[in-house]
Amino acid sequence: MDYEVEARARAAIEQLKHRYWRACDAKDPEGFRSCFVASGGVLDFGPLGRTDPDTMAGIFRKIALATAEDGGPRILDMHHGFMPSIDVAASADGGEPTRATGTWTLQFRQVDRDKGTETQSTGEYSDVYVVEDGRWVMAECLFTPGWSVTRELTGATVTYPEVDTVPGAATAGADS
């Protein structure tokens, strides 16, 4: 496969994964959902279960948009993905590639304002990417949890920006 063709595919896939994490952190269920195939995808997020993108977007909506006792967000997340290993499959006809696989390491932090806890954890993503309607999306997204530490935030002050959630804003204009 031509180096430039493969490099374009890898860059688009990296942007896709970054949009996915950005949508998670921005509490953007529509942006989250847009990172996956229109139908038939498989997601397995360990403790959250194995399901399809629509069902997982509903689970995400319930968790990410939960409200704390003071009316602010209950859950604050921070996803950092790195060390990608992406394998772009050559097209059978020699044209643009339409399928790839990848693995990523995740460093994740979550503050639960109602429980007064912070959790830091790691894990590994194993993904299948396909081109659908001219853009890369995930057909499979499997997460294997690694280690995790949860601490109490006794005496800590947790702040967050007072902003309105705008559906799709985290991924607007960022198609690959």
mmCIF file of C-alpha atoms in Angstrom:
data_model
loop_
_atom_site.group_PDB
_atom_site.id
_atom_site.type_symbol
_atom_site.label_atom_id
_atom_site.label_comp_id
_atom_site.label_asym_id
_atom_site.label_seq_id
_atom_site.Cartn_x
_atom_site.Cartn_y
_atom_site.Cartn_z
ATOM 1 C CA MET A 1 0.000 0.000 0.000
ATOM 2 C CA ASP A 2 1.180 3.483 -0.844
ATOM 3 C CA TYR A 3 2.713 5.217 2.187
ATOM 4 C CA GLU A 4 0.666 8.407 1.748
ATOM 5 C CA VAL A 5 -2.607 6.470 1.432
ATOM 6 C CA GLU A 6 -1.838 4.506 4.586
ATOM 7 C CA ALA A 7 -0.727 7.654 6.458
ATOM 8 C CA ARG A 8 -4.000 9.431 5.551
ATOM 9 C CA ALA A 9 -6.018 6.473 6.810
ATOM 10 C CA ARG A 10 -4.053 6.303 10.076
ATOM 11 C CA ALA A 11 -4.441 10.045 10.666
ATOM 12 C CA ALA A 12 -8.199 9.857 10.042
ATOM 13 C CA ILE A 13 -8.531 6.908 12.438
ATOM 14 C CA GLU A 14 -6.537 8.732 15.125
ATOM 15 C CA GLN A 15 -8.832 11.755 14.730
ATOM 16 C CA LEU A 16 -11.860 9.462 15.001
ATOM 17 C CA LYS A 17 -10.634 8.007 18.284
ATOM 18 C CA HIS A 18 -9.822 11.473 19.638
ATOM 19 C CA ARG A 19 -13.326 12.686 18.673
ATOM 20 C CA TYR A 20 -14.756 9.680 20.515
ATOM 21 C CA TRP A 21 -12.880 10.509 23.741
ATOM 22 C CA ARG A 22 -13.635 14.205 23.371
ATOM 23 C CA ALA A 23 -17.368 13.394 23.081
ATOM 24 C CA CYS A 24 -17.132 11.213 26.207
ATOM 25 C CA ASP A 25 -15.510 13.991 28.238
ATOM 26 C CA ALA A 26 -17.858 16.661 26.844
ATOM 27 C CA LYS A 27 -20.913 14.598 27.832
ATOM 28 C CA ASP A 28 -22.005 14.558 24.190
ATOM 29 C CA PRO A 29 -24.076 11.395 23.507
ATOM 30 C CA GLU A 30 -24.785 12.373 19.889
ATOM 31 C CA GLY A 31 -21.092 12.973 19.207
ATOM 32 C CA PHE A 32 -20.306 9.654 20.931
ATOM 33 C CA ARG A 33 -22.850 7.802 18.773
ATOM 34 C CA SER A 34 -21.566 9.404 15.556
ATOM 35 C CA CYS A 35 -18.202 7.676 16.005
ATOM 36 C CA PHE A 36 -19.733 4.260 15.261
ATOM 37 C CA VAL A 37 -21.292 2.454 12.299
ATOM 38 C CA ALA A 38 -24.914 3.316 11.570
ATOM 39 C CA SER A 39 -26.091 -0.187 12.493
ATOM 40 C CA GLY A 40 -24.765 -3.518 13.683
ATOM 41 C CA GLY A 41 -21.662 -2.464 15.599
ATOM 42 C CA VAL A 42 -20.349 -4.253 18.678
ATOM 43 C CA LEU A 43 -19.189 -2.495 21.831
ATOM 44 C CA ASP A 44 -17.889 -4.235 24.931
ATOM 45 C CA PHE A 45 -16.904 -1.933 27.765
ATOM 46 C CA GLY A 46 -16.326 -4.534 30.469
ATOM 47 C CA PRO A 47 -18.487 -3.595 33.463
ATOM 48 C CA LEU A 48 -20.890 -1.595 31.239
ATOM 49 C CA GLY A 49 -21.565 -4.688 29.143
ATOM 50 C CA ARG A 50 -21.490 -5.900 25.553
ATOM 51 C CA THR A 51 -24.034 -4.310 23.244
ATOM 52 C CA ASP A 52 -24.583 -2.208 20.125
ATOM 53 C CA PRO A 53 -23.784 1.506 19.618
ATOM 54 C CA ASP A 54 -27.385 2.707 20.085
ATOM 55 C CA THR A 55 -27.814 0.897 23.401
ATOM 56 C CA MET A 56 -24.391 2.037 24.629
ATOM 57 C CA ALA A 57 -25.236 5.645 23.685
ATOM 58 C CA GLY A 58 -28.310 5.294 25.922
ATOM 59 C CA ILE A 59 -26.185 3.950 28.786
ATOM 60 C CA PHE A 60 -23.689 6.764 28.186
ATOM 61 C CA ARG A 61 -26.503 9.330 28.229
ATOM 62 C CA LYS A 62 -27.753 8.010 31.585
ATOM 63 C CA ILE A 63 -24.305 8.049 33.218
ATOM 64 C CA ALA A 64 -22.734 11.132 31.618
ATOM 65 C CA LEU A 65 -25.755 13.380 31.981
ATOM 66 C CA ALA A 66 -26.579 12.370 35.565
ATOM 67 C CA THR A 67 -27.065 15.336 37.869
ATOM 68 C CA ALA A 68 -25.453 15.696 41.303
ATOM 69 C CA GLU A 69 -27.350 16.815 44.384
ATOM 70 C CA ASP A 70 -26.362 20.454 43.731
ATOM 71 C CA GLY A 71 -27.680 20.375 40.155
ATOM 72 C CA GLY A 72 -24.260 20.173 38.485
ATOM 73 C CA PRO A 73 -22.809 17.135 36.750
ATOM 74 C CA ARG A 74 -22.485 14.074 38.952
ATOM 75 C CA ILE A 75 -19.688 12.466 36.927
ATOM 76 C CA LEU A 76 -16.590 14.250 35.573
ATOM 77 C CA ASP A 77 -14.456 12.183 33.191
ATOM 78 C CA MET A 78 -11.059 12.528 31.558
ATOM 79 C CA HIS A 79 -10.015 10.064 28.842
ATOM 80 C CA HIS A 80 -6.412 10.042 27.604
ATOM 81 C CA GLY A 81 -5.669 7.541 24.858
ATOM 82 C CA PHE A 82 -2.185 6.901 23.584
ATOM 83 C CA MET A 83 0.265 4.380 22.089
ATOM 84 C CA PRO A 84 -1.919 3.531 19.083
ATOM 85 C CA SER A 85 -1.050 0.535 16.969
ATOM 86 C CA ILE A 86 -3.120 0.783 13.781
ATOM 87 C CA ASP A 87 -3.053 -1.784 10.978
ATOM 88 C CA VAL A 88 -4.660 -0.499 7.772
ATOM 89 C CA ALA A 89 -5.789 -3.305 5.449
ATOM 90 C CA ALA A 90 -4.971 -2.886 1.777
ATOM 91 C CA SER A 91 -7.972 -2.633 -0.521
ATOM 92 C CA ALA A 92 -8.488 -5.679 -2.752
ATOM 93 C CA ASP A 93 -8.853 -3.435 -5.809
ATOM 94 C CA GLY A 94 -5.837 -1.270 -4.960
ATOM 95 C CA GLY A 95 -8.011 1.740 -4.119
ATOM 96 C CA GLU A 96 -8.446 3.581 -0.839
ATOM 97 C CA PRO A 97 -8.473 1.312 2.229
ATOM 98 C CA THR A 98 -11.838 0.722 3.923
ATOM 99 C CA ARG A 99 -10.922 -1.445 6.918
ATOM 100 C CA ALA A 100 -8.378 -1.276 9.730
ATOM 101 C CA THR A 101 -7.790 -2.575 13.232
ATOM 102 C CA GLY A 102 -6.206 -0.836 16.153
ATOM 103 C CA THR A 103 -5.252 -1.016 19.797
ATOM 104 C CA TRP A 104 -4.906 1.898 22.203
ATOM 105 C CA THR A 105 -3.977 2.308 25.848
ATOM 106 C CA LEU A 106 -6.367 4.367 27.942
ATOM 107 C CA GLN A 107 -5.609 6.371 31.059
ATOM 108 C CA PHE A 108 -8.919 7.342 32.638
ATOM 109 C CA ARG A 109 -9.894 9.548 35.564
ATOM 110 C CA GLN A 110 -13.392 9.911 36.926
ATOM 111 C CA VAL A 111 -14.734 12.065 39.734
ATOM 112 C CA ASP A 112 -18.067 11.020 41.239
ATOM 113 C CA ARG A 113 -19.264 14.157 43.004
ATOM 114 C CA ASP A 114 -22.095 12.394 44.886
ATOM 115 C CA LYS A 115 -19.868 9.613 46.232
ATOM 116 C CA GLY A 116 -16.952 12.001 46.810
ATOM 117 C CA THR A 117 -14.502 9.707 45.028
ATOM 118 C CA GLU A 118 -11.913 9.862 42.283
ATOM 119 C CA THR A 119 -10.999 6.788 40.275
ATOM 120 C CA GLN A 120 -7.916 6.486 38.123
ATOM 121 C CA SER A 121 -7.671 3.459 35.878
ATOM 122 C CA THR A 122 -6.090 2.018 32.768
ATOM 123 C CA GLY A 123 -7.139 -0.385 30.077
ATOM 124 C CA GLU A 124 -6.736 -1.409 26.471
ATOM 125 C CA TYR A 125 -9.023 -0.770 23.511
ATOM 126 C CA SER A 126 -9.173 -3.169 20.579
ATOM 127 C CA ASP A 127 -11.075 -1.664 17.656
ATOM 128 C CA VAL A 128 -12.207 -2.443 14.121
ATOM 129 C CA TYR A 129 -12.567 0.590 11.848
ATOM 130 C CA VAL A 130 -14.441 0.781 8.544
ATOM 131 C CA VAL A 131 -15.266 3.491 6.033
ATOM 132 C CA GLU A 132 -18.962 4.293 5.983
ATOM 133 C CA ASP A 133 -20.411 7.116 3.894
ATOM 134 C CA GLY A 134 -16.904 8.329 3.111
ATOM 135 C CA ARG A 135 -15.598 8.549 6.696
ATOM 136 C CA TRP A 136 -13.889 6.251 9.150
ATOM 137 C CA VAL A 137 -16.074 4.939 12.004
ATOM 138 C CA MET A 138 -15.770 2.148 14.557
ATOM 139 C CA ALA A 139 -17.515 -1.167 13.822
ATOM 140 C CA GLU A 140 -16.149 -2.805 16.981
ATOM 141 C CA CYS A 141 -14.854 -1.206 20.146
ATOM 142 C CA LEU A 142 -13.753 -3.620 22.852
ATOM 143 C CA PHE A 143 -12.309 -2.384 26.138
ATOM 144 C CA THR A 144 -10.354 -4.560 28.554
ATOM 145 C CA PRO A 145 -9.977 -2.913 31.968
ATOM 146 C CA GLY A 146 -6.549 -2.861 33.586
ATOM 147 C CA TRP A 147 -5.753 -1.689 37.093
ATOM 148 C CA SER A 148 -7.782 0.842 39.015
ATOM 149 C CA VAL A 149 -7.428 2.993 42.144
ATOM 150 C CA THR A 150 -10.364 4.723 43.850
ATOM 151 C CA ARG A 151 -9.798 7.332 46.562
ATOM 152 C CA GLU A 152 -12.043 9.449 48.689
ATOM 153 C CA LEU A 153 -11.973 13.175 48.033
ATOM 154 C CA THR A 154 -12.458 14.158 51.650
ATOM 155 C CA GLY A 155 -11.713 17.849 52.029
ATOM 156 C CA ALA A 156 -11.182 18.348 48.287
ATOM 157 C CA THR A 157 -12.814 21.090 46.281
ATOM 158 C CA VAL A 158 -14.122 19.930 42.906
ATOM 159 C CA THR A 159 -14.879 22.630 40.356
ATOM 160 C CA TYR A 160 -16.309 22.386 36.872
ATOM 161 C CA PRO A 161 -17.243 24.948 34.216
ATOM 162 C CA GLU A 162 -20.786 26.295 34.163
ATOM 163 C CA VAL A 163 -21.555 25.525 30.528
ATOM 164 C CA ASP A 164 -24.568 24.272 28.642
ATOM 165 C CA THR A 165 -24.184 20.957 26.850
ATOM 166 C CA VAL A 166 -24.601 21.430 23.108
ATOM 167 C CA PRO A 167 -25.373 18.085 21.409
ATOM 168 C CA GLY A 168 -22.746 17.242 18.819
ATOM 169 C CA ALA A 169 -20.527 20.221 19.665
ATOM 170 C CA ALA A 170 -17.549 18.086 20.660
ATOM 171 C CA THR A 171 -17.351 16.528 17.206
ATOM 172 C CA ALA A 172 -18.883 19.201 14.956
ATOM 173 C CA GLY A 173 -16.972 19.727 11.743
ATOM 174 C CA ALA A 174 -14.423 17.066 12.610
ATOM 175 C CA ASP A 175 -15.270 14.356 10.074
ATOM 176 C CA SER A 176 -12.381 12.330 8.817
#
